[in-house]
Short mmCIF file of C-alpha atoms and ligand atoms in Angstrom, two decimals:
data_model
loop_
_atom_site.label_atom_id
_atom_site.label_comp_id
_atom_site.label_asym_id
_atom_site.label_seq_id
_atom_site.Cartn_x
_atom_site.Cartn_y
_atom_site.Cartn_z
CA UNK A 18 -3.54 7.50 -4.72
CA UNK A 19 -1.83 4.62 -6.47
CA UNK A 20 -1.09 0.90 -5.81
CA UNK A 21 1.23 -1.16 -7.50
CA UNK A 22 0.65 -5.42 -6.80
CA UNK A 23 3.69 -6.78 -8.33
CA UNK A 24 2.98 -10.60 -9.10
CA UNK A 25 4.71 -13.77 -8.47
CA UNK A 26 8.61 -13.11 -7.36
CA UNK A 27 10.64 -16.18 -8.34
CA UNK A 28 14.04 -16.76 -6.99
CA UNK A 29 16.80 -14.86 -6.65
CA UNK A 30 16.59 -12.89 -10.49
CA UNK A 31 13.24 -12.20 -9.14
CA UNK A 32 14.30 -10.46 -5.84
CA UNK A 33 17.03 -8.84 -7.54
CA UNK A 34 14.96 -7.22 -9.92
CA UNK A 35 12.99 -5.73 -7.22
CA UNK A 36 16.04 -4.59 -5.40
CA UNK A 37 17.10 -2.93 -7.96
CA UNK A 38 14.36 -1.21 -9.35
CA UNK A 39 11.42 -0.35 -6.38
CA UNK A 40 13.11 2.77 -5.28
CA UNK A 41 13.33 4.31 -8.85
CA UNK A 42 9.89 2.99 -9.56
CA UNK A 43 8.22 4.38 -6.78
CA UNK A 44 9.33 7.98 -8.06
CA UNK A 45 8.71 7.39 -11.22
CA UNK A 46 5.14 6.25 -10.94
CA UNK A 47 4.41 8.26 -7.71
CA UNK A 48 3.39 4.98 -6.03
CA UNK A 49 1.70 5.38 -3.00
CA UNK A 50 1.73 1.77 -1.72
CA UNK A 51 3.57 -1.77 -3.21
CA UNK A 52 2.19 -5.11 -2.36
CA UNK A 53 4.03 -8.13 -3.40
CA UNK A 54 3.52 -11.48 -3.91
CA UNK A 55 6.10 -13.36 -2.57
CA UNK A 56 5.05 -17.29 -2.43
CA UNK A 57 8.03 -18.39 -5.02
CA UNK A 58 10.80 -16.00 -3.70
CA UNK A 59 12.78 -18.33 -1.84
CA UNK A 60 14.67 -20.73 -5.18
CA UNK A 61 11.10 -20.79 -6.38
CA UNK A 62 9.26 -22.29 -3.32
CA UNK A 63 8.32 -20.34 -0.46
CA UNK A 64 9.70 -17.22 1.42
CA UNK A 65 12.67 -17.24 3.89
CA UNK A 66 13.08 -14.44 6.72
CA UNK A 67 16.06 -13.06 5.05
CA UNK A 68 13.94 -12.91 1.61
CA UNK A 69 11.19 -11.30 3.52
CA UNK A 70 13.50 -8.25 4.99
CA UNK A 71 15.52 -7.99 1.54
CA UNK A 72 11.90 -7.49 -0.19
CA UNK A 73 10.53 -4.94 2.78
CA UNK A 74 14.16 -2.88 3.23
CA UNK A 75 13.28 -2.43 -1.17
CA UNK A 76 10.30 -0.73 -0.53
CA UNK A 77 7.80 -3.68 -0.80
CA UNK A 78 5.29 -2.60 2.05
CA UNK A 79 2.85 -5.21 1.69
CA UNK A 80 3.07 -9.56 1.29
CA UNK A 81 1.02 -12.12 0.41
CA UNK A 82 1.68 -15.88 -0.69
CA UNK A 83 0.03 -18.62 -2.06
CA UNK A 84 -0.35 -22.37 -2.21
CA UNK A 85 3.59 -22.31 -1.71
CA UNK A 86 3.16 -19.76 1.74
CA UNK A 87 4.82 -22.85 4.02
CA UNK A 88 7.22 -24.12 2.11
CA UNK A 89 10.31 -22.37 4.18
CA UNK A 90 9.31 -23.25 7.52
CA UNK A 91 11.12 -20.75 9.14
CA UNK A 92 8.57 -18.03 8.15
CA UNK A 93 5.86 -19.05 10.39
CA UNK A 94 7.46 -16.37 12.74
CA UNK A 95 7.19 -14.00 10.58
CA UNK A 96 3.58 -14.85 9.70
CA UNK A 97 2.70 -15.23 13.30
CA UNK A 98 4.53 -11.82 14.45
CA UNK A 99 4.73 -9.27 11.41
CA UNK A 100 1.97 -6.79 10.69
CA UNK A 101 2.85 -6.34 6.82
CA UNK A 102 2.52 -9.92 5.68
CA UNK A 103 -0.47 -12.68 5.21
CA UNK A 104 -1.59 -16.14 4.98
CA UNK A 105 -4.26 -17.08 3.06
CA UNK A 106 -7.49 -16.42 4.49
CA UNK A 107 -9.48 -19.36 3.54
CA UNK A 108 -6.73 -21.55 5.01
CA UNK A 109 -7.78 -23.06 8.44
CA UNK A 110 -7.78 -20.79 11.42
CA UNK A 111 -4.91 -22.70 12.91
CA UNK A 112 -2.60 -22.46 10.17
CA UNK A 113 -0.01 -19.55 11.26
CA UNK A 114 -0.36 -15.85 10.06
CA UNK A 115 -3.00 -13.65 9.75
CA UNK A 116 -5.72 -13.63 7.44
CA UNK A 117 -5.99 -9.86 6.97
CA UNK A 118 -3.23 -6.61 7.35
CA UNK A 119 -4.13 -2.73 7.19
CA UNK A 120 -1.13 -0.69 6.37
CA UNK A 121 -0.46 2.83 6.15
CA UNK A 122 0.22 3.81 2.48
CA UNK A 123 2.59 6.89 1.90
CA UNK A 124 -0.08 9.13 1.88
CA UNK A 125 -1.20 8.38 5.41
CA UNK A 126 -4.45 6.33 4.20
CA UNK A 127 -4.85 3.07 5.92
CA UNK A 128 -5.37 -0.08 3.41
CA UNK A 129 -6.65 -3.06 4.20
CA UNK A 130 -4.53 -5.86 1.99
CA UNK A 131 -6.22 -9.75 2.07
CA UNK A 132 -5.16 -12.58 -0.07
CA UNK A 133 -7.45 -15.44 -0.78
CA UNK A 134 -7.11 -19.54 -2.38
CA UNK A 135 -8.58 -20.90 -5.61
CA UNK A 136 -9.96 -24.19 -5.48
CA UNK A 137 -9.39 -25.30 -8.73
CA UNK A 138 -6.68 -27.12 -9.32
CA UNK A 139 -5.43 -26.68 -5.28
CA UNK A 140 -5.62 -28.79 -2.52
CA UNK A 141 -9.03 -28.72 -0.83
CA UNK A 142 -9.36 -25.37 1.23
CA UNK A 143 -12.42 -23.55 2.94
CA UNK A 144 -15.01 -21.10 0.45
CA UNK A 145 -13.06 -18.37 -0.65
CA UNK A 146 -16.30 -16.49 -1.35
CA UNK A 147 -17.06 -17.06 2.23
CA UNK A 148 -13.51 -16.27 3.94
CA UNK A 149 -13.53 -12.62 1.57
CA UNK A 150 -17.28 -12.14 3.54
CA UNK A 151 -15.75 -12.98 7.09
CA UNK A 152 -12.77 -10.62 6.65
CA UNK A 153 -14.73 -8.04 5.11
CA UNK A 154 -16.99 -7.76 8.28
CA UNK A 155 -14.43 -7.58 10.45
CA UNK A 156 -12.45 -4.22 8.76
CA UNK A 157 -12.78 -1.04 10.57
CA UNK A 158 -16.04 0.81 8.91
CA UNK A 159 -13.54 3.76 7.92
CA UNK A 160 -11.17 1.56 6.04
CA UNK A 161 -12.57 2.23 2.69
CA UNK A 162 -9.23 1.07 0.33
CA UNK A 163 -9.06 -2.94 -0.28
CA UNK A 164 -7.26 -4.77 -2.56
CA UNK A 165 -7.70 -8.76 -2.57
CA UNK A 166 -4.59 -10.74 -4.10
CA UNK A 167 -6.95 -13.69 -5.72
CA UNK A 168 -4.37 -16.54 -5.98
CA UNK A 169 -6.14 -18.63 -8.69
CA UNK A 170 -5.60 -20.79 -11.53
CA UNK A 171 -8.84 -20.96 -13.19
CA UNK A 172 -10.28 -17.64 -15.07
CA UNK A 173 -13.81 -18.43 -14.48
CA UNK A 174 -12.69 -18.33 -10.66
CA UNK A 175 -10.93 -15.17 -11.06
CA UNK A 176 -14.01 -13.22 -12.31
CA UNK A 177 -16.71 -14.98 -10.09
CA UNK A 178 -14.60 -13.24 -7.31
CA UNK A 179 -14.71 -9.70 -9.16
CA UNK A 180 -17.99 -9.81 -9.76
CA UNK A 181 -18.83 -11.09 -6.17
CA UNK A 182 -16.91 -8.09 -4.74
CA UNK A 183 -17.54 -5.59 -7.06
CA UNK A 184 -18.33 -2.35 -5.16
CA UNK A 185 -17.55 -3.71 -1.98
CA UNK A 186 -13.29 -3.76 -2.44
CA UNK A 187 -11.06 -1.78 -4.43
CA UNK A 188 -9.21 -4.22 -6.61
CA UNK A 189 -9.51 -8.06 -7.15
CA UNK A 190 -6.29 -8.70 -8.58
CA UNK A 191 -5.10 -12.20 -9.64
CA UNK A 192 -2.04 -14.58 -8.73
CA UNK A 193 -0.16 -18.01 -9.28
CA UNK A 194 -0.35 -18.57 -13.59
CA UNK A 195 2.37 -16.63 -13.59
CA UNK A 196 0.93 -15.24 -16.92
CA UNK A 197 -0.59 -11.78 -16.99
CA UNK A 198 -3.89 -11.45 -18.67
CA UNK A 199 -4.97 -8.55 -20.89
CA UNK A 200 -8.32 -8.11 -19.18
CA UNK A 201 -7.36 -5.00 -16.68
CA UNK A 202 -10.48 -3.39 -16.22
CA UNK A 203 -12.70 -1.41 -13.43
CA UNK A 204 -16.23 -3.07 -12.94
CA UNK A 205 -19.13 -1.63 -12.93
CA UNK A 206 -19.02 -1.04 -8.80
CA UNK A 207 -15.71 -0.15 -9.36
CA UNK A 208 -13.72 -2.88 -8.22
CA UNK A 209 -10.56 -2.81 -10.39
CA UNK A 210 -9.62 -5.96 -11.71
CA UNK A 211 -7.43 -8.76 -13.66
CA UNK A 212 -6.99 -12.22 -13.97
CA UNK A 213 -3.64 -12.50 -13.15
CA UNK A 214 -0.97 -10.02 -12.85
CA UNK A 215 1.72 -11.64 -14.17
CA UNK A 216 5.35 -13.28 -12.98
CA UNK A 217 8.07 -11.15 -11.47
CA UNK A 218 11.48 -12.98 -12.56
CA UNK A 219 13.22 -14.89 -15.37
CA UNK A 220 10.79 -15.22 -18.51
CA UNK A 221 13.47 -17.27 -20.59
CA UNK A 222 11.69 -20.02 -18.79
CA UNK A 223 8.98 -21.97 -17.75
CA UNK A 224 7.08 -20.07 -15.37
CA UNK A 225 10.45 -18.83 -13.85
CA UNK A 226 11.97 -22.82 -14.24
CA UNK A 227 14.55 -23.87 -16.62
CA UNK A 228 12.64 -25.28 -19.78
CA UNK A 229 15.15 -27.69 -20.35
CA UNK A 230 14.33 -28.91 -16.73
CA UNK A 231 10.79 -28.84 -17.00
CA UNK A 232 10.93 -30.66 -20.85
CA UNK A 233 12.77 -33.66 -19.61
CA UNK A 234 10.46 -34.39 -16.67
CA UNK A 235 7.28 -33.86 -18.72
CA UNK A 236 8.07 -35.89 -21.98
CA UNK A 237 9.76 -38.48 -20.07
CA UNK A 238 8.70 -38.40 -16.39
CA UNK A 239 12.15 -38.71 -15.06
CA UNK A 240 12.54 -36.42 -12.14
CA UNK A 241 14.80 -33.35 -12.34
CA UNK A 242 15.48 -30.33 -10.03
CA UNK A 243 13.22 -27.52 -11.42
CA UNK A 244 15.74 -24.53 -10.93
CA UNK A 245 15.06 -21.33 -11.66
CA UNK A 246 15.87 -20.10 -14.81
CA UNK A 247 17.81 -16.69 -15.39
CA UNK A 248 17.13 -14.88 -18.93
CA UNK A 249 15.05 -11.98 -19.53
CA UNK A 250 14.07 -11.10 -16.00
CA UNK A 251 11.12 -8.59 -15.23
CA UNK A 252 8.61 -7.31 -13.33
CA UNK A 253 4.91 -7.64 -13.71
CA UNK A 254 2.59 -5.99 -11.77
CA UNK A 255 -0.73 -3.85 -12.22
CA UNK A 256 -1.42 -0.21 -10.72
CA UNK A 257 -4.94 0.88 -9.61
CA UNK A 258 -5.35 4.11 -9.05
CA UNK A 259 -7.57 4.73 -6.18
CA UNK A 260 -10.16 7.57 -4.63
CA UNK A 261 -9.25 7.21 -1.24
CA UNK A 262 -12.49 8.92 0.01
CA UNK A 263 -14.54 6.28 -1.75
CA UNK A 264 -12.37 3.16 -2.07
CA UNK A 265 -12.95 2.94 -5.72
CA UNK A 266 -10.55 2.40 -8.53
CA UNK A 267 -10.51 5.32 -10.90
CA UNK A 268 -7.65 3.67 -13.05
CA UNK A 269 -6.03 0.64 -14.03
CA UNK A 270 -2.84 -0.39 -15.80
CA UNK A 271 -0.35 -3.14 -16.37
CA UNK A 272 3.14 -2.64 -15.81
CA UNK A 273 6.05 -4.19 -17.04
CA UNK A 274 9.77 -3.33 -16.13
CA UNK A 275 12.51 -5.23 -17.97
CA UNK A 276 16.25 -5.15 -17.33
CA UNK A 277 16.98 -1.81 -18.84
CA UNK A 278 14.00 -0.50 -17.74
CA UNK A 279 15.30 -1.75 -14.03
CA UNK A 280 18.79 -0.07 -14.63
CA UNK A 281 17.54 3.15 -15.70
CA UNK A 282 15.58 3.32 -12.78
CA UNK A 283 18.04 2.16 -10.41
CA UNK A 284 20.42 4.79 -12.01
CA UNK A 285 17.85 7.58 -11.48
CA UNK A 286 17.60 7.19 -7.70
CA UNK A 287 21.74 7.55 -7.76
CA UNK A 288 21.77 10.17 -9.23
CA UNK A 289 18.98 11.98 -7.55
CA UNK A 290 20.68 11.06 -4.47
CA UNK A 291 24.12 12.27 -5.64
CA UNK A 292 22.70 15.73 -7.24
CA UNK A 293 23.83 19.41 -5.33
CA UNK A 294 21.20 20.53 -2.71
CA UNK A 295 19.62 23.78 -3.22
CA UNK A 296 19.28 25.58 -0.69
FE1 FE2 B 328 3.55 -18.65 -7.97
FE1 FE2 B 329 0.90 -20.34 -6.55
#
């Protein structure tokens, strides 16, 4: 079977990309499951509800966030109350949302989907290494297909945790730089894993902001409105395939859709939709 974790969706170029394109690219890469991150989707901070059903009525199945998960207030409710969507599991057990989700991929196979904190440059949280352990024990014995969305900034981090859960999940994948690495690769447990994924929105930017924007308030440390940028928008994400009887990755690849890319797709879904039926 195969997963697609598309990384970091910024703004609105970044939801309209998606939109546009998850339909085709589910065909065309025969994906059997999409998990999104979603912390920046809301004008770069946060998710709204509205953002959440746009990116779930796409074909997203699966959401998790990041140090930005609280920045629209209004999805608590759909942290508290939604079975496709989590917190951060090394965030306080008080904090709303849930710190794991099992979905049912297209192929019937239940995944369990958990999405952890880096401590390096972040605001104080709990042991990530310690929250992945507590979440672990509680899945269903059967559930042998886990990814773990590593939102990180420091590489070091990022491959302490795949090496701490190689063998034990299917893919460590890595959030938040907004950067994808080049180091895709399936440990020796077969745990597939990457840095970081990569950014899914404008990349004639500054991590999705306007680098005019961002220039003037870091040469000059007068404060500006970090919008989002809009040129060059695509999607970056990493498939794993997966052995569902064992859990382990078998295959790993990064994926990158631009905007033709994105219209070709979108135009293959029309016209499979608008194509004679044979009978
Ligand atoms: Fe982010
Ligand atoms: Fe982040």
């Amino acid at each position: 079977m195969r997963v697609l974790l598309i990384g970091d969706i910024v703004g609105k170029p970044g939801r309209q990309i998606v939109v546009r394109a998850m339909r085709g690219l589910i065909e065309a890469e025969r994906l059997d499951l999409v998990i999104a991150n979603a912390e920046n989707t809301a004008g770069g901070a946060g998710l709204t509800c509205a953002n959440y059903r746009e990116l779930i009525a796409a074909g997203v199945d699966a959401i998790t966030m990041g140090d930005h998960i609280y920045r629209q207030r209004e999805i608590n409710e759909v942290l508290e109350h939604e079975s496709n969507i989590v917190k951060l599991a090394n965030y306080p057990a008080s904090a709303p949302g849930k710190d794991h989700m099992l979905v049912t991929a297209r192929n019937g196979v239940t995944v369990a989907v958990f999405n952890l904190l880096g401590r390096v440059f972040m605001r104080p949280v709990d042991c990530p290494w310690e929250a992945a352990d507590r979440v672990l024990a509680k899945l269903p014995p059967e559930v042998r297909v886990i990814f773990v969305d590593f939102h990180a900034e420091a590489t070091s981090d990022m491959q302490l945790m795949g090496r701490y859960l190689d063998g034990r999940v299917t893919a460590v994948l890595g959030t938040h730089t907004h950067v994808a690495t080049a180091d895709e690769q399936i440990l020796p447990g077969g745990t597939a894993f990457q840095c970081d994924v990569g950014m899914t929105g404008p990349y004639e930017s500054i991590l999705g902001r306007r680098i005019d924007r961002v220039l003037e308030t870091t040469r000059t440390f007068n404060p500006t409105h970090f919008e989002v940028a809009s040129g060059d928008v695509r999607i970056s994400g990493t498939i794993v395939d997966v052995d569902p009887e064992t859990g382990r990755a078998t295959g790993v690849q990064r994926l990158v859709v631009n905007q033709e890319e994105a219209d070709r797709l979108a135009a293959s879904v029309k016209a499979a939709a608008s194509a004679p039926t044979v009978l």
